[in-house]
């Protein structure tokens, strides 16, 4: 999954793809580099960020998302607002990546159910504005797993087919360094939920903390290491900015040590977001 931030303020590439032409070109590049999914986002969720309303998110994605949908990759929309998701689905998106796991907008599950799209449910402690203010867990892996089990149940109760859901521990979303490391080390605990696991460590602060690298764009080595560790522990999808390098790393890891059949295939049914 290649990250496409049509934002002025994302933590690692804010402003770089804010105009439509550079966003479309970046999507083309990521598809050519081997991305299966392009995740289009119009709101930064970096720690401390301010919310962006639905109208502004739609204004940002409108000249970009339909073009990306025409490229042949599966398009995912990174939003917590059903109004934005509805627009994106109409324009060709097949997956909704909701970092609030359906908590921001009570209509999100009904929309995902009615339009039969894939749905990413991610763990976040609190909200982006405050999530990095002293996050604390007794047992981060169990708490994140239990939270995601609860959101999966809520999505199902809202009519969403569990086979269309994907879970994500939310690396960096209200987590200390040791929490992020424990979650990467224990992907199996999330895989036990029986749906694919998405992992998004790309360029994040925990890599900078370990490596002493303050510039997010210089964190590719750490991104690859985190993706390979998560893969070894059972992750199925990887949300990254640097597609070519991560695709190559995953291909070499696969050649050395093939993933388990359970990791390569969906547990049952069609892939999340597959057309009806
Ligand atoms: N991380 C970011 C945004 N969306 N979605 C999922 N499912 N998992 C993630 O880990 C995740 C996500 C943050 O990264 P980025 O989009 O590059 O930055 P920003 O939120 O500043 O736009």
Short mmCIF file of N, CA, C and O and ligand atoms in Angstrom, two decimals, residues 1 3-7 9-14 39 41-47 49 76 78-79 97-99 120-123 131 166-173 198-204 239-241, ligand 1:
data_model
loop_
_atom_site.label_atom_id
_atom_site.label_comp_id
_atom_site.label_asym_id
_atom_site.label_seq_id
_atom_site.Cartn_x
_atom_site.Cartn_y
_atom_site.Cartn_z
N UNK A 1 0.85 -1.19 0.00
CA UNK A 1 0.00 0.00 0.00
C UNK A 1 0.90 1.24 0.00
O UNK A 1 1.66 1.46 0.93
N UNK A 3 1.48 5.25 0.18
CA UNK A 3 0.84 6.39 0.85
C UNK A 3 0.84 7.61 -0.07
O UNK A 3 1.89 8.01 -0.56
N UNK A 4 -0.32 8.20 -0.28
CA UNK A 4 -0.41 9.43 -1.07
C UNK A 4 -1.09 10.50 -0.23
O UNK A 4 -2.30 10.50 -0.06
N UNK A 5 -0.28 11.40 0.30
CA UNK A 5 -0.80 12.46 1.16
C UNK A 5 -1.05 13.74 0.37
O UNK A 5 -0.10 14.44 0.02
N UNK A 6 -2.33 14.01 0.09
CA UNK A 6 -2.67 15.25 -0.61
C UNK A 6 -2.95 16.30 0.48
O UNK A 6 -4.08 16.71 0.70
N UNK A 7 -1.87 16.65 1.16
CA UNK A 7 -1.97 17.51 2.35
C UNK A 7 -0.83 18.53 2.33
O UNK A 7 0.22 18.27 1.74
N UNK A 9 0.56 19.37 5.22
CA UNK A 9 1.20 19.31 6.54
C UNK A 9 1.50 17.90 7.05
O UNK A 9 1.69 17.71 8.25
N UNK A 10 1.55 16.89 6.17
CA UNK A 10 1.87 15.54 6.66
C UNK A 10 3.29 15.51 7.22
O UNK A 10 4.14 16.29 6.80
N UNK A 11 3.53 14.56 8.14
CA UNK A 11 4.78 14.66 8.90
C UNK A 11 6.03 14.43 8.05
O UNK A 11 7.08 14.97 8.35
N UNK A 12 5.92 13.62 7.00
CA UNK A 12 7.15 13.33 6.25
C UNK A 12 7.16 13.91 4.85
O UNK A 12 8.22 14.08 4.26
N UNK A 13 5.99 14.17 4.28
CA UNK A 13 5.97 14.66 2.89
C UNK A 13 4.93 15.76 2.70
O UNK A 13 4.42 15.94 1.60
N UNK A 14 4.60 16.46 3.78
CA UNK A 14 3.60 17.53 3.71
C UNK A 14 3.94 18.54 2.63
O UNK A 14 5.06 19.01 2.56
N UNK A 39 -3.19 4.51 -1.07
CA UNK A 39 -3.99 5.05 0.04
C UNK A 39 -3.98 6.57 -0.04
O UNK A 39 -2.96 7.20 0.26
N UNK A 41 -4.97 10.21 1.14
CA UNK A 41 -5.39 10.89 2.36
C UNK A 41 -5.34 12.40 2.17
O UNK A 41 -4.44 12.91 1.51
N UNK A 42 -6.31 13.11 2.76
CA UNK A 42 -6.36 14.57 2.62
C UNK A 42 -6.30 15.25 3.97
O UNK A 42 -6.52 16.46 4.08
N UNK A 43 -6.02 14.46 5.02
CA UNK A 43 -5.92 15.04 6.37
C UNK A 43 -4.72 14.42 7.08
O UNK A 43 -4.63 13.19 7.17
N UNK A 44 -3.82 15.24 7.57
CA UNK A 44 -2.71 14.70 8.35
C UNK A 44 -3.21 14.26 9.72
O UNK A 44 -4.03 14.94 10.33
N UNK A 45 -2.72 13.10 10.17
CA UNK A 45 -3.08 12.64 11.52
C UNK A 45 -1.83 12.58 12.39
O UNK A 45 -1.78 11.86 13.38
N UNK A 46 -0.81 13.36 12.01
CA UNK A 46 0.41 13.38 12.82
C UNK A 46 0.09 13.92 14.22
O UNK A 46 -0.91 14.65 14.39
N UNK A 47 0.91 13.56 15.21
CA UNK A 47 0.63 14.04 16.56
C UNK A 47 0.48 15.55 16.60
O UNK A 47 1.28 16.28 16.03
N UNK A 49 -1.90 17.31 15.19
CA UNK A 49 -2.52 17.91 14.00
C UNK A 49 -3.95 18.37 14.26
O UNK A 49 -4.63 17.86 15.15
N UNK A 76 -7.57 3.22 -1.87
CA UNK A 76 -8.09 3.26 -0.52
C UNK A 76 -8.19 4.73 -0.12
O UNK A 76 -7.37 5.55 -0.53
N UNK A 78 -8.11 7.34 2.97
CA UNK A 78 -7.71 7.48 4.37
C UNK A 78 -8.52 8.63 4.97
O UNK A 78 -8.15 9.80 4.85
N UNK A 79 -9.64 8.29 5.57
CA UNK A 79 -10.49 9.31 6.18
C UNK A 79 -11.31 8.69 7.30
O UNK A 79 -11.54 7.48 7.32
N UNK A 97 -9.92 3.42 4.72
CA UNK A 97 -8.92 3.29 5.78
C UNK A 97 -9.30 4.28 6.87
O UNK A 97 -9.03 5.47 6.77
N UNK A 98 -9.97 3.78 7.90
CA UNK A 98 -10.51 4.65 8.95
C UNK A 98 -9.64 4.52 10.21
O UNK A 98 -9.77 3.55 10.97
N UNK A 99 -8.78 5.51 10.44
CA UNK A 99 -7.86 5.43 11.58
C UNK A 99 -8.59 5.58 12.92
O UNK A 99 -8.01 5.35 13.97
N UNK A 120 -10.45 -0.72 6.79
CA UNK A 120 -9.32 -0.84 7.72
C UNK A 120 -9.74 -0.25 9.06
O UNK A 120 -10.19 0.90 9.13
N UNK A 121 -9.58 -1.05 10.11
CA UNK A 121 -9.89 -0.61 11.48
C UNK A 121 -8.56 -0.47 12.22
O UNK A 121 -7.83 -1.46 12.38
N UNK A 122 -8.23 0.75 12.63
CA UNK A 122 -6.93 0.98 13.26
C UNK A 122 -7.07 1.38 14.71
O UNK A 122 -8.03 2.05 15.10
N UNK A 123 -6.10 0.99 15.53
CA UNK A 123 -6.08 1.39 16.94
C UNK A 123 -5.41 2.75 17.09
O UNK A 123 -4.34 3.00 16.53
N UNK A 131 -2.79 12.43 21.34
CA UNK A 131 -2.45 11.01 21.54
C UNK A 131 -1.03 10.75 22.05
O UNK A 131 -0.77 9.71 22.65
N UNK A 166 -9.88 -5.33 7.75
CA UNK A 166 -8.43 -5.41 7.94
C UNK A 166 -8.15 -4.71 9.27
O UNK A 166 -8.79 -3.69 9.56
N UNK A 167 -7.22 -5.23 10.07
CA UNK A 167 -6.90 -4.54 11.32
C UNK A 167 -5.48 -3.99 11.29
O UNK A 167 -4.63 -4.48 10.55
N UNK A 168 -5.23 -2.98 12.12
CA UNK A 168 -3.95 -2.28 12.13
C UNK A 168 -3.69 -1.80 13.57
O UNK A 168 -4.57 -1.16 14.17
N UNK A 169 -2.50 -2.07 14.09
CA UNK A 169 -2.18 -1.67 15.47
C UNK A 169 -1.98 -0.16 15.62
O UNK A 169 -1.95 0.35 16.74
N UNK A 170 -1.82 0.55 14.50
CA UNK A 170 -1.66 2.01 14.58
C UNK A 170 -0.31 2.41 15.16
O UNK A 170 -0.23 3.07 16.20
N UNK A 171 0.75 2.03 14.45
CA UNK A 171 2.10 2.38 14.92
C UNK A 171 2.21 3.91 15.02
O UNK A 171 1.87 4.63 14.07
N UNK A 172 2.62 4.38 16.19
CA UNK A 172 2.81 5.82 16.38
C UNK A 172 1.57 6.59 16.82
O UNK A 172 1.65 7.78 17.10
N UNK A 173 0.43 5.92 16.87
CA UNK A 173 -0.80 6.61 17.25
C UNK A 173 -1.07 6.44 18.75
O UNK A 173 -1.81 5.55 19.17
N UNK A 198 -2.66 -5.03 8.69
CA UNK A 198 -1.92 -3.97 8.00
C UNK A 198 -0.93 -3.35 8.98
O UNK A 198 -1.24 -3.22 10.17
N UNK A 199 0.23 -2.98 8.47
CA UNK A 199 1.25 -2.40 9.34
C UNK A 199 1.78 -1.11 8.70
O UNK A 199 2.12 -1.12 7.52
N UNK A 200 1.83 -0.02 9.46
CA UNK A 200 2.24 1.26 8.89
C UNK A 200 3.37 1.95 9.65
O UNK A 200 3.18 2.99 10.26
N UNK A 201 4.58 1.37 9.60
CA UNK A 201 5.70 1.96 10.36
C UNK A 201 6.44 3.07 9.60
O UNK A 201 7.33 3.71 10.16
N UNK A 202 6.05 3.32 8.35
CA UNK A 202 6.88 4.08 7.42
C UNK A 202 7.33 5.44 7.94
O UNK A 202 6.51 6.31 8.25
N UNK A 203 8.64 5.61 8.02
CA UNK A 203 9.30 6.89 8.36
C UNK A 203 8.92 7.43 9.74
O UNK A 203 9.20 8.59 10.05
N UNK A 204 8.29 6.61 10.58
CA UNK A 204 7.73 7.16 11.82
C UNK A 204 8.79 7.46 12.88
O UNK A 204 9.92 7.02 12.81
N UNK A 239 1.87 -0.33 4.73
CA UNK A 239 1.57 1.02 4.23
C UNK A 239 2.85 1.84 4.29
O UNK A 239 3.34 2.13 5.38
N UNK A 240 3.40 2.17 3.11
CA UNK A 240 4.71 2.84 3.07
C UNK A 240 4.76 3.99 2.08
O UNK A 240 3.96 4.05 1.14
N UNK A 241 5.73 4.88 2.28
CA UNK A 241 5.96 5.98 1.35
C UNK A 241 6.92 5.56 0.23
O UNK A 241 6.80 6.02 -0.89
N1 LIG B 1 -0.38 6.16 9.51
C1 LIG B 1 -0.62 7.41 9.06
C2 LIG B 1 -1.81 7.72 8.40
N2 LIG B 1 -2.73 6.76 8.15
N3 LIG B 1 -3.44 4.52 8.34
C3 LIG B 1 -3.23 3.27 8.77
N4 LIG B 1 -4.14 2.32 8.55
N5 LIG B 1 -2.09 2.93 9.46
C4 LIG B 1 -1.11 3.84 9.72
O1 LIG B 1 -0.10 3.49 10.37
C5 LIG B 1 -1.30 5.19 9.27
C6 LIG B 1 -2.51 5.49 8.58
C7 LIG B 1 0.40 8.49 9.30
O2 LIG B 1 1.32 8.57 8.24
P1 LIG B 1 1.24 9.65 7.06
O3 LIG B 1 -0.01 9.50 6.28
O4 LIG B 1 2.47 9.58 6.24
O5 LIG B 1 1.29 11.04 7.82
P2 LIG B 1 0.18 12.13 8.12
O6 LIG B 1 -0.86 11.51 8.99
O7 LIG B 1 0.94 13.23 8.80
O8 LIG B 1 -0.41 12.55 6.79
#
